[in-house]
XYZ file of N, CA, C and O in Angstrom:
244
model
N -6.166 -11.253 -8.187
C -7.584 -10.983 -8.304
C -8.179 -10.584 -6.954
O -8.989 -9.657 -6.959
N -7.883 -11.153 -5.849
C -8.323 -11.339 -4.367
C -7.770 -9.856 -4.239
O -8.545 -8.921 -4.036
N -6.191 -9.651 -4.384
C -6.042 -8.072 -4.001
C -7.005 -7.400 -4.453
O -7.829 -6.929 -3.669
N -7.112 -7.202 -5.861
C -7.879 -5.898 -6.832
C -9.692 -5.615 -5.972
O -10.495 -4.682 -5.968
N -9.662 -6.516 -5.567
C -11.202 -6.889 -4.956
C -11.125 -6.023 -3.503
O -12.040 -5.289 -3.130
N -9.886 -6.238 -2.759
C -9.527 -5.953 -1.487
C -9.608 -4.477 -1.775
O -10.393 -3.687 -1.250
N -8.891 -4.271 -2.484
C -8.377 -3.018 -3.301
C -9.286 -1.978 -2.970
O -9.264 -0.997 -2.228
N -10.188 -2.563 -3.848
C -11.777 -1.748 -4.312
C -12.386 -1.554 -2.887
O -12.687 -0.458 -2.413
N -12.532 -2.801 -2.245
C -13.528 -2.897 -1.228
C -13.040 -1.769 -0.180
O -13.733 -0.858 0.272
N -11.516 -2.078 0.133
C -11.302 -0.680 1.085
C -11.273 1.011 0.859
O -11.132 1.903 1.696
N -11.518 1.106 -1.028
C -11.401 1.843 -0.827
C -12.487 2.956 -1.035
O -12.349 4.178 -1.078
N -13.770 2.062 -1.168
C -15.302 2.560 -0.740
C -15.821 2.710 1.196
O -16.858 2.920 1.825
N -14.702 2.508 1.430
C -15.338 2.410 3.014
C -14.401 4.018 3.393
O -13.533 4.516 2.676
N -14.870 4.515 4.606
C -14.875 6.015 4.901
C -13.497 5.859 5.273
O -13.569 4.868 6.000
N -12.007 6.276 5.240
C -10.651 6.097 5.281
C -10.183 5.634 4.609
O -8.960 5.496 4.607
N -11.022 5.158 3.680
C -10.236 3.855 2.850
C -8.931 4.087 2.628
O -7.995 3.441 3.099
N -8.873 5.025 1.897
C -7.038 5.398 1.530
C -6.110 5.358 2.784
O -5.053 4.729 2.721
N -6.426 5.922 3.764
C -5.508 5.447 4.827
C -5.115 3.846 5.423
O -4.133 3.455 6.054
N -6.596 2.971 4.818
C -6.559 1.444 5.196
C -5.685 0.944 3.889
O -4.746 0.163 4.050
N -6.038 1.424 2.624
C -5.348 0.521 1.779
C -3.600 0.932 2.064
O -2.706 0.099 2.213
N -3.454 2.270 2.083
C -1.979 2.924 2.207
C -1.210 1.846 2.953
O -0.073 1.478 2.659
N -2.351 1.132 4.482
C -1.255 0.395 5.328
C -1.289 -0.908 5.051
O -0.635 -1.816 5.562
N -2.359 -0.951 3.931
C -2.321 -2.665 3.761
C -1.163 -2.596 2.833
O -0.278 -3.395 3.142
N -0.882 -1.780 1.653
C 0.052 -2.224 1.067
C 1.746 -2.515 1.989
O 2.542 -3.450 1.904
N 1.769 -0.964 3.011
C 2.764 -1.462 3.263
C 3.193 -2.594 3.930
O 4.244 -3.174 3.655
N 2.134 -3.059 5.121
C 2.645 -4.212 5.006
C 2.803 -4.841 4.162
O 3.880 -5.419 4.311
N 2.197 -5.186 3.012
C 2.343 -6.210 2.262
C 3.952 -5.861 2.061
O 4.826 -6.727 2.089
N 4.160 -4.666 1.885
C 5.892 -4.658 1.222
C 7.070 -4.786 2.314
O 8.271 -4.911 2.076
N 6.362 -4.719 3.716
C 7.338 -5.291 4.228
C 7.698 -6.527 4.381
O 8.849 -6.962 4.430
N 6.513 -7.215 4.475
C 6.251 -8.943 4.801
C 6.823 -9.640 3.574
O 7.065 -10.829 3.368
N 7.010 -8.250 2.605
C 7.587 -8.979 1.013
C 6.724 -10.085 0.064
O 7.071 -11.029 -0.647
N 5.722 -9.621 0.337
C 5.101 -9.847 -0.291
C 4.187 -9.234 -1.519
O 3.219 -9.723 -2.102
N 4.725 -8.238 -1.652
C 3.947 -7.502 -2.487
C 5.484 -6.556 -2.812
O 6.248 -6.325 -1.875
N 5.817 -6.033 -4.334
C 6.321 -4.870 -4.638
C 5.916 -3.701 -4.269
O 4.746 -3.368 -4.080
N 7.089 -2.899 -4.132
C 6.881 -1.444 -3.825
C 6.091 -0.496 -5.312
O 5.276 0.424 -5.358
N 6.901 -1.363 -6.475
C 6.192 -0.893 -8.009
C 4.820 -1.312 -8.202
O 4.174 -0.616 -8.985
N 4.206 -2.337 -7.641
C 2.436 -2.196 -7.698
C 2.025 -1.557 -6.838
O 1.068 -2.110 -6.297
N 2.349 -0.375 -6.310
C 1.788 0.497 -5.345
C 0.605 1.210 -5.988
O 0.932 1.147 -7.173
N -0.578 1.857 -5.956
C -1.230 2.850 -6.901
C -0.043 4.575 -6.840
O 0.510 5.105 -5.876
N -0.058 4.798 -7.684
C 0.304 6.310 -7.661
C 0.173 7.176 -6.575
O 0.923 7.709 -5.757
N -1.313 7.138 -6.893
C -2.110 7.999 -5.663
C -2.180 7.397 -4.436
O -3.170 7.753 -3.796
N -1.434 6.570 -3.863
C -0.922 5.742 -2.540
C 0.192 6.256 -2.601
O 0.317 7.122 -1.734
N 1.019 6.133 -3.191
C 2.505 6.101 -2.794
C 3.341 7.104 -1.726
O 4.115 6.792 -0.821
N 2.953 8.228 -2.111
C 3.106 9.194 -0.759
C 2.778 8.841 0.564
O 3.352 9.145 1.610
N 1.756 8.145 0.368
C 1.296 7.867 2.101
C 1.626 6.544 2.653
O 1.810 6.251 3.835
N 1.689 5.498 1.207
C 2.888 4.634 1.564
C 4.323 4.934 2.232
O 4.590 4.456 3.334
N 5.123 5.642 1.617
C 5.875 6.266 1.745
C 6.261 6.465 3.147
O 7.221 6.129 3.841
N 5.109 7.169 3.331
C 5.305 8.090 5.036
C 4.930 6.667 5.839
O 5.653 6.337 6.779
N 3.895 5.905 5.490
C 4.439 4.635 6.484
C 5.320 3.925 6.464
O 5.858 3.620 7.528
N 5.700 3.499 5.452
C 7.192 2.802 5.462
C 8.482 3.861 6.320
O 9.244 3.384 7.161
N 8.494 4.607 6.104
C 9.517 5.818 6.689
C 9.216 5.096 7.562
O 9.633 3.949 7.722
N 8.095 5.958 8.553
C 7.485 5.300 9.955
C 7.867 4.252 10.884
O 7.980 4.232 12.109
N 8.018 3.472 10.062
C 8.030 2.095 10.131
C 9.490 1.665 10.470
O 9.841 0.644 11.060
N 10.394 2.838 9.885
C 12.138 2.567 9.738
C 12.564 1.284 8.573
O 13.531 0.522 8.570
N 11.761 1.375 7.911
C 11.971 0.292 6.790
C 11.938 1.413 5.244
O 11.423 1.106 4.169
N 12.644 2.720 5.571
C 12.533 3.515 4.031
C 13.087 2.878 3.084
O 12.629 3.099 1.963
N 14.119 1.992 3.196
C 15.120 1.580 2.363
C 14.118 0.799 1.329
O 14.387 0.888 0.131
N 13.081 0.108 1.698
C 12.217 -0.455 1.255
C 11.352 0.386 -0.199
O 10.770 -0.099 -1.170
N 11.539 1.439 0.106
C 10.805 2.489 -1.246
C 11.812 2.673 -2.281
O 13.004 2.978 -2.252
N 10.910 2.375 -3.284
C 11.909 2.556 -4.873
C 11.190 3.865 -5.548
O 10.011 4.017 -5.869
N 12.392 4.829 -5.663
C 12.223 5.677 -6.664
C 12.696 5.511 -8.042
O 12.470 6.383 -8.882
């Protein structure tokens, strides 16, 4: 519930998509969060941070 809220909240603020993109990935590195609850329309830019990051192995196609 706390995510979906987080969710929303970042993604009315001006970048948002670039803030939520890196909140998820951390979340998927810290393992705490799946790579499959990503939004769709994140996942690409997830993606390119996780790459980034040297943690690709981490992305499920």
């Amino acid at each position: 519930m706390i995510q979906r809220i987080l969710f929303w909240l970042l993604l009315r603020l001006e970048g948002g998509d670039a803030m939520v993109a890196m909140f998820f990935a951390q979340r998927i590195i810290f393992g705490t969060t799946e790579y499959k609850v990503v939004p769709m329309s994140l996942r690409k830019e997830v993606d390119i941070i996780l790459t980034e990051s040297g943690v690709e192995f981490l992305i499920e196609k």
